[in-house]
Short mmCIF file of C-alpha atoms in Angstrom, two decimals:
data_model
loop_
_atom_site.label_atom_id
_atom_site.label_comp_id
_atom_site.label_asym_id
_atom_site.label_seq_id
_atom_site.Cartn_x
_atom_site.Cartn_y
_atom_site.Cartn_z
CA MET A 257 -184.26 -7.16 -16.41
CA THR A 258 -187.10 -7.92 -18.79
CA LYS A 259 -190.66 -6.71 -18.33
CA PHE A 260 -192.35 -9.82 -19.75
CA ASP A 261 -191.71 -13.53 -19.47
CA VAL A 262 -193.60 -14.31 -22.67
CA LEU A 263 -195.00 -12.23 -25.52
CA CYS A 264 -197.63 -14.21 -27.43
CA ILE A 265 -198.68 -13.37 -30.99
CA GLY A 266 -201.77 -14.92 -32.51
CA ASN A 267 -205.22 -14.75 -34.04
CA ALA A 268 -207.51 -12.90 -31.63
CA ILE A 269 -210.64 -15.04 -31.66
CA VAL A 270 -213.80 -15.24 -29.60
CA ASP A 271 -214.79 -18.88 -29.08
CA ILE A 272 -218.43 -19.93 -29.29
CA LEU A 273 -218.62 -23.38 -27.67
CA ALA A 274 -221.47 -25.87 -27.84
CA ARG A 275 -221.87 -29.56 -27.08
CA THR A 276 -222.94 -31.83 -29.92
CA ASP A 277 -222.62 -35.40 -31.23
CA ASP A 278 -220.64 -37.04 -34.02
CA ALA A 279 -223.71 -37.19 -36.27
CA PHE A 280 -223.91 -33.39 -36.27
CA LEU A 281 -220.28 -33.20 -37.44
CA VAL A 282 -220.94 -35.67 -40.26
CA ASN A 283 -224.17 -33.97 -41.34
CA ASN A 284 -222.43 -30.59 -41.49
CA ALA A 285 -219.20 -31.79 -43.15
CA ILE A 286 -217.05 -30.77 -40.17
CA VAL A 287 -213.64 -32.44 -39.88
CA LYS A 288 -213.50 -33.83 -36.34
CA GLY A 289 -210.62 -32.69 -34.17
CA ALA A 290 -209.33 -30.12 -36.65
CA MET A 291 -209.43 -26.38 -37.14
CA ASN A 292 -211.55 -25.76 -40.24
CA LEU A 293 -211.25 -22.29 -41.83
CA ILE A 294 -214.64 -20.98 -42.96
CA ASP A 295 -216.07 -17.87 -44.62
CA ALA A 296 -218.63 -15.47 -43.19
CA GLU A 297 -221.57 -17.24 -44.85
CA ARG A 298 -220.71 -20.64 -43.39
CA ALA A 299 -220.04 -19.01 -40.01
CA GLU A 300 -223.62 -17.71 -40.01
CA LEU A 301 -224.97 -21.11 -41.11
CA LEU A 302 -223.17 -23.06 -38.38
CA TYR A 303 -224.13 -20.48 -35.77
CA GLU A 304 -227.79 -20.92 -36.70
CA ARG A 305 -227.52 -24.72 -36.46
CA MET A 306 -225.57 -24.99 -33.22
CA GLY A 307 -227.32 -25.58 -29.91
CA PRO A 308 -227.00 -23.53 -26.71
CA ALA A 309 -223.56 -21.95 -26.69
CA VAL A 310 -221.12 -20.13 -24.44
CA GLU A 311 -219.04 -17.19 -25.72
CA MET A 312 -215.56 -16.66 -24.33
CA SER A 313 -212.29 -15.24 -25.54
CA GLY A 314 -209.92 -17.74 -27.11
CA GLY A 315 -207.35 -17.96 -29.87
CA SER A 316 -204.40 -20.29 -29.40
CA ALA A 317 -201.68 -17.80 -28.40
CA GLY A 318 -204.17 -15.75 -26.40
CA ASN A 319 -204.95 -18.85 -24.34
CA THR A 320 -201.22 -19.37 -23.78
CA ALA A 321 -200.77 -15.77 -22.62
CA ALA A 322 -203.68 -16.14 -20.20
CA GLY A 323 -202.13 -19.35 -18.88
CA VAL A 324 -198.76 -17.70 -18.26
CA ALA A 325 -200.50 -14.90 -16.35
CA SER A 326 -202.56 -17.39 -14.31
CA LEU A 327 -199.31 -19.07 -13.26
CA GLY A 328 -198.06 -15.73 -11.95
CA GLY A 329 -195.90 -14.87 -14.94
CA THR A 330 -195.86 -11.65 -16.92
CA ALA A 331 -197.40 -11.90 -20.37
CA ALA A 332 -198.12 -9.62 -23.32
CA TYR A 333 -200.14 -10.26 -26.47
CA PHE A 334 -200.39 -9.01 -30.05
CA GLY A 335 -203.58 -9.80 -31.95
CA LYS A 336 -206.11 -7.92 -34.09
CA VAL A 337 -209.76 -7.47 -33.15
CA ALA A 338 -212.35 -5.14 -34.66
CA ALA A 339 -213.90 -2.17 -32.91
CA ASP A 340 -217.10 -4.14 -32.31
CA HIS A 341 -218.94 -6.05 -29.57
CA LEU A 342 -216.87 -9.25 -29.80
CA GLY A 343 -213.68 -7.19 -30.02
CA ARG A 344 -214.55 -5.46 -26.77
CA ILE A 345 -215.30 -8.82 -25.15
CA PHE A 346 -211.90 -10.18 -26.21
CA THR A 347 -210.04 -7.06 -25.03
CA HIS A 348 -211.76 -7.06 -21.66
CA ASP A 349 -211.20 -10.76 -21.08
CA ILE A 350 -207.50 -10.91 -21.88
CA ARG A 351 -206.71 -7.77 -19.89
CA ALA A 352 -208.75 -9.13 -16.98
CA GLN A 353 -206.45 -12.18 -17.02
CA GLY A 354 -203.53 -9.80 -16.41
CA VAL A 355 -202.13 -9.81 -19.95
CA ALA A 356 -200.78 -6.61 -21.52
CA PHE A 357 -202.80 -6.11 -24.73
CA ASP A 358 -202.65 -2.83 -26.64
CA THR A 359 -202.97 -3.75 -30.33
CA ARG A 360 -205.04 -1.07 -32.08
CA PRO A 361 -208.47 -2.44 -33.11
CA LEU A 362 -209.53 -2.50 -36.75
CA GLU A 363 -211.93 0.28 -37.76
CA ASN A 364 -214.46 -0.03 -40.61
CA GLY A 365 -213.33 -3.49 -41.72
CA ALA A 366 -214.12 -7.14 -41.14
CA PRO A 367 -215.67 -8.08 -37.77
CA THR A 368 -213.77 -9.74 -34.93
CA ALA A 369 -212.84 -13.36 -35.60
CA ARG A 370 -214.95 -16.09 -34.10
CA SER A 371 -214.66 -19.85 -33.87
CA MET A 372 -217.64 -22.17 -33.56
CA ILE A 373 -216.29 -25.04 -31.46
CA PHE A 374 -218.31 -28.24 -31.29
CA VAL A 375 -217.41 -30.48 -28.34
CA THR A 376 -218.41 -34.14 -28.69
CA PRO A 377 -219.05 -36.50 -25.74
CA ASP A 378 -215.46 -37.81 -25.93
CA GLY A 379 -214.20 -34.28 -25.15
CA GLU A 380 -212.77 -33.76 -28.64
CA ARG A 381 -213.19 -30.28 -30.10
CA SER A 382 -213.81 -29.45 -33.76
CA MET A 383 -213.16 -25.81 -34.57
CA ASN A 384 -214.74 -23.83 -37.40
CA THR A 385 -213.02 -20.48 -37.60
CA TYR A 386 -213.92 -17.29 -39.43
CA LEU A 387 -210.74 -15.20 -39.26
CA GLY A 388 -212.37 -11.82 -39.87
CA ALA A 389 -210.37 -8.90 -38.49
CA CYS A 390 -207.39 -10.95 -37.32
CA VAL A 391 -206.09 -11.34 -40.90
CA GLU A 392 -205.25 -7.62 -40.74
CA LEU A 393 -202.52 -8.12 -38.13
CA GLY A 394 -199.39 -6.73 -39.77
CA PRO A 395 -195.90 -5.38 -39.09
CA GLU A 396 -197.34 -2.01 -38.07
CA ASP A 397 -198.87 -3.78 -35.06
CA VAL A 398 -195.50 -4.93 -33.74
CA GLU A 399 -194.65 -2.98 -30.59
CA SER A 400 -190.86 -3.12 -30.66
CA SER A 401 -190.45 -2.26 -26.99
CA LYS A 402 -192.63 -5.19 -25.90
CA VAL A 403 -190.72 -7.59 -28.16
CA ALA A 404 -187.38 -6.38 -26.81
CA ASP A 405 -188.73 -6.67 -23.27
CA ALA A 406 -189.88 -10.31 -23.48
CA LYS A 407 -187.69 -13.31 -22.62
CA VAL A 408 -189.52 -15.46 -25.19
CA VAL A 409 -191.64 -14.39 -28.17
CA TYR A 410 -194.18 -17.13 -28.93
CA PHE A 411 -196.45 -17.35 -31.96
CA GLU A 412 -199.01 -19.80 -33.31
CA GLY A 413 -198.65 -21.65 -36.60
CA TYR A 414 -202.18 -20.58 -37.49
CA LEU A 415 -200.69 -17.15 -38.21
CA TRP A 416 -199.27 -18.56 -41.41
CA ASP A 417 -202.81 -18.41 -42.88
CA PRO A 418 -203.19 -14.59 -42.97
CA PRO A 419 -200.32 -13.32 -45.20
CA ARG A 420 -199.46 -10.02 -43.49
CA ALA A 421 -199.06 -11.76 -40.16
CA LYS A 422 -195.96 -13.49 -41.56
CA GLU A 423 -194.31 -10.09 -41.90
CA ALA A 424 -195.21 -9.27 -38.30
CA ILE A 425 -193.72 -12.58 -37.11
CA ARG A 426 -190.47 -12.17 -39.04
CA LEU A 427 -190.07 -8.59 -37.77
CA SER A 428 -190.74 -9.69 -34.18
CA ALA A 429 -188.23 -12.55 -34.47
CA LYS A 430 -185.59 -10.16 -35.83
CA ILE A 431 -186.10 -7.70 -32.96
CA ALA A 432 -186.14 -10.51 -30.39
CA HIS A 433 -182.87 -12.00 -31.59
CA GLU A 434 -181.22 -8.59 -31.79
CA HIS A 435 -181.94 -8.25 -28.06
CA GLY A 436 -180.77 -11.75 -27.17
CA ARG A 437 -184.27 -13.17 -26.72
CA GLN A 438 -185.67 -16.49 -27.92
CA VAL A 439 -188.49 -17.24 -30.36
CA ALA A 440 -190.96 -20.11 -30.00
CA MET A 441 -193.80 -21.38 -32.16
CA THR A 442 -196.53 -23.97 -31.96
CA LEU A 443 -197.36 -25.97 -35.07
CA SER A 444 -201.06 -25.58 -34.16
CA ASP A 445 -202.73 -28.20 -36.37
CA PRO A 446 -201.78 -31.06 -38.76
CA PHE A 447 -203.72 -29.39 -41.58
CA CYS A 448 -201.88 -26.12 -40.93
CA VAL A 449 -198.61 -28.06 -41.17
CA ASP A 450 -199.73 -29.62 -44.46
CA ARG A 451 -200.37 -26.17 -45.91
CA TYR A 452 -197.05 -24.62 -44.87
CA ARG A 453 -194.64 -27.50 -44.24
CA GLU A 454 -191.64 -26.07 -46.12
CA GLU A 455 -192.06 -22.59 -44.64
CA LEU A 456 -192.32 -23.94 -41.10
CA LEU A 457 -189.25 -26.12 -41.58
CA ASP A 458 -187.36 -23.12 -42.94
CA LEU A 459 -188.24 -21.09 -39.83
CA MET A 460 -186.61 -23.79 -37.73
CA ARG A 461 -183.61 -24.53 -39.92
CA SER A 462 -182.79 -20.86 -40.49
CA GLY A 463 -182.73 -20.18 -36.75
CA THR A 464 -185.72 -17.82 -36.92
CA VAL A 465 -187.40 -20.12 -34.39
CA ASP A 466 -185.55 -21.59 -31.40
CA ILE A 467 -188.29 -23.59 -29.65
CA VAL A 468 -191.09 -25.66 -31.19
CA PHE A 469 -194.27 -27.04 -29.62
CA ALA A 470 -196.17 -29.79 -31.43
CA ASN A 471 -198.47 -32.68 -30.74
CA GLU A 472 -197.69 -36.13 -32.09
CA ALA A 473 -199.94 -35.76 -35.17
CA GLU A 474 -198.39 -32.40 -36.08
CA LEU A 475 -194.87 -33.78 -35.69
CA LYS A 476 -195.65 -36.71 -37.98
CA SER A 477 -197.26 -34.38 -40.50
CA LEU A 478 -194.24 -32.07 -40.45
CA TYR A 479 -191.86 -34.88 -41.38
CA GLN A 480 -194.39 -36.94 -43.37
CA THR A 481 -193.79 -40.05 -41.30
CA GLU A 482 -195.88 -42.51 -39.30
CA SER A 483 -193.02 -43.01 -36.85
CA LEU A 484 -192.83 -40.92 -33.68
CA GLU A 485 -189.16 -41.85 -33.30
CA VAL A 486 -188.29 -40.67 -36.81
CA GLY A 487 -190.09 -37.38 -36.15
CA LEU A 488 -188.30 -36.85 -32.84
CA GLU A 489 -184.87 -37.47 -34.36
CA ALA A 490 -185.64 -35.07 -37.21
CA ILE A 491 -186.88 -32.21 -35.06
CA ARG A 492 -183.93 -32.72 -32.70
CA GLU A 493 -181.67 -31.73 -35.59
CA ASP A 494 -183.85 -28.87 -36.84
CA CYS A 495 -184.27 -26.75 -33.67
CA ARG A 496 -182.56 -26.28 -30.32
CA LEU A 497 -185.57 -27.39 -28.24
CA ALA A 498 -188.86 -29.13 -29.00
CA ALA A 499 -191.73 -30.25 -26.78
CA VAL A 500 -194.05 -32.89 -28.26
CA THR A 501 -197.35 -33.61 -26.50
CA ARG A 502 -199.06 -37.01 -26.71
CA SER A 503 -202.42 -36.49 -24.95
CA GLU A 504 -202.84 -39.07 -22.18
CA LYS A 505 -199.33 -40.43 -22.90
CA GLY A 506 -197.72 -37.23 -21.64
CA SER A 507 -194.99 -35.37 -23.49
CA ILE A 508 -191.45 -35.74 -24.78
CA VAL A 509 -188.92 -32.91 -24.73
CA VAL A 510 -185.87 -33.14 -26.98
CA THR A 511 -182.71 -31.13 -27.47
CA ARG A 512 -179.63 -32.18 -29.42
CA GLU A 513 -178.17 -33.51 -26.17
CA GLU A 514 -181.07 -35.09 -24.29
CA THR A 515 -184.54 -36.59 -24.33
CA VAL A 516 -186.97 -36.13 -21.43
CA ALA A 517 -190.27 -38.01 -21.20
CA VAL A 518 -192.92 -36.85 -18.71
CA PRO A 519 -196.31 -38.50 -18.04
CA ALA A 520 -199.65 -36.71 -18.22
CA ILE A 521 -201.37 -35.95 -14.92
CA GLU A 522 -204.31 -38.06 -13.83
CA ILE A 523 -207.65 -36.36 -14.37
CA ARG A 524 -211.13 -36.98 -12.98
CA GLU A 525 -213.02 -36.36 -16.22
CA LEU A 526 -212.23 -35.15 -19.74
CA VAL A 527 -214.71 -32.31 -20.26
CA ASP A 528 -213.31 -30.33 -23.21
CA SER A 529 -209.89 -30.67 -24.87
CA THR A 530 -210.01 -27.10 -26.26
CA GLY A 531 -206.81 -25.30 -25.29
CA ALA A 532 -204.90 -28.33 -23.99
CA GLY A 533 -201.86 -27.68 -26.16
CA ASP A 534 -202.06 -23.93 -25.54
CA LEU A 535 -201.97 -24.40 -21.79
CA TYR A 536 -199.20 -26.99 -22.01
CA ALA A 537 -197.15 -24.29 -23.75
CA SER A 538 -197.99 -21.75 -21.04
CA GLY A 539 -196.84 -24.07 -18.28
CA PHE A 540 -193.70 -25.08 -20.13
CA LEU A 541 -192.79 -21.48 -21.00
CA TYR A 542 -193.44 -20.25 -17.48
CA GLY A 543 -191.03 -22.90 -16.23
CA TYR A 544 -188.50 -22.19 -18.97
CA THR A 545 -188.44 -18.46 -18.27
CA HIS A 546 -188.02 -19.15 -14.55
CA ASP A 547 -185.09 -21.54 -14.93
CA PHE A 548 -186.90 -24.80 -14.22
CA SER A 549 -185.32 -28.01 -15.48
CA LEU A 550 -186.73 -29.30 -18.76
CA GLU A 551 -188.44 -32.10 -16.87
CA ASP A 552 -190.15 -29.65 -14.52
CA CYS A 553 -191.08 -27.38 -17.44
CA ALA A 554 -192.87 -30.36 -18.99
CA ARG A 555 -194.47 -31.32 -15.68
CA LEU A 556 -195.86 -27.80 -15.28
CA GLY A 557 -197.10 -27.92 -18.88
CA SER A 558 -198.85 -31.23 -18.21
CA LEU A 559 -200.43 -29.82 -15.07
CA ALA A 560 -201.79 -26.75 -16.86
CA ALA A 561 -203.12 -28.87 -19.73
CA GLY A 562 -204.67 -31.35 -17.31
CA VAL A 563 -206.48 -28.58 -15.46
CA ILE A 564 -207.88 -26.98 -18.62
CA ILE A 565 -209.34 -30.17 -20.10
CA GLN A 566 -211.42 -30.69 -16.96
CA GLN A 567 -213.39 -27.50 -17.59
CA MET A 568 -215.35 -26.03 -20.50
CA GLY A 569 -213.34 -23.51 -22.49
CA PRO A 570 -209.64 -22.70 -22.92
CA ARG A 571 -209.04 -19.96 -20.34
CA PRO A 572 -208.20 -20.89 -16.72
CA GLN A 573 -211.16 -20.53 -14.35
CA ALA A 574 -209.02 -21.11 -11.27
CA SER A 575 -205.54 -19.87 -10.36
CA LEU A 576 -203.01 -22.15 -12.02
CA ARG A 577 -200.37 -20.82 -9.66
CA ASP A 578 -202.32 -21.96 -6.61
CA ILE A 579 -202.79 -25.41 -8.16
CA ALA A 580 -199.11 -25.64 -9.11
CA GLU A 581 -198.01 -24.59 -5.62
CA GLN A 582 -200.26 -27.22 -4.08
CA SER A 583 -198.62 -29.76 -6.41
CA GLY A 584 -195.12 -28.70 -5.33
CA LEU A 585 -194.18 -27.51 -8.82
CA MET A 586 -193.22 -23.95 -7.90
CA GLN A 587 -190.24 -24.92 -5.77
CA THR A 588 -187.72 -25.64 -8.55
CA ALA A 589 -187.15 -22.19 -10.06
CA GLY A 590 -183.60 -21.12 -10.74
CA VAL A 591 -182.04 -24.56 -10.97
CA THR A 592 -180.83 -24.61 -14.59
CA GLY A 593 -179.27 -21.23 -15.18
CA TYR A 594 -180.80 -20.60 -18.60
CA GLY A 595 -180.27 -16.93 -17.81
CA LEU A 596 -183.35 -15.73 -19.67
#
């Protein structure tokens, strides 16, 4: 028996969200729809210029962990915060979601990471992230017992920006595979893929990573193609399982043996797309670790993503499990025999 369904590893970030318009993005040289890495000086500048804002804990893998917990799964998290006000906010929030989080905070160093997220009227989010303390996540922060006790270890591609995090990921993958567990990653962002394409491909082709999550733009960036079909055929050969999200077009899941296409759920209103991919991963991984079929894993992912984009911010404000049960998506556990 394992203690955790999913262990998530990522950049521990407090999100600062504000609504704005496209002109603001242009005037401040912000790339729309992307995650832009910034330094402390620009973080202060953008903070001064942004309108009324809401602070809440975020970070891609942290959002996924919170989603797993909201679905009734067991989740753990590794991520580095500082011993400061925002670090305490992050720690409180993720533990309050029911996620096991015990990474030692950074003392006398950079402050806790924060991301200024500007949400335009179309619901698109443009992230401007100062990494701060989270670049100090390293192999010494890997809790071997938690890795060994998790069915799936999941990490975000953004972790390929801070160099010592790579060591933590490789060590976690080694421990996971030694205990018969699986390793998953999300490609995170097309610009992230551009920076580390060969390294990310090597993680897949070497067997370090078993499962990959990507959106359509990230997939095309990974294989430097404009064709979705070419990208799907390539990733089918490079990893055992991949889930590719396509916004309102739903998602496509591929293995070497099959292809499963699932539609997106209907929504009332797109409020904020922040965290859509993160919550898709949480739904999919909850299903996967509870022996759902691949189709039902994707359906649960679509449900979680659809819920999160109808609210402001990337952490569930209502019980995803209750919503999934009302949708009849919690009645298919144990049908595939993955044996995780």
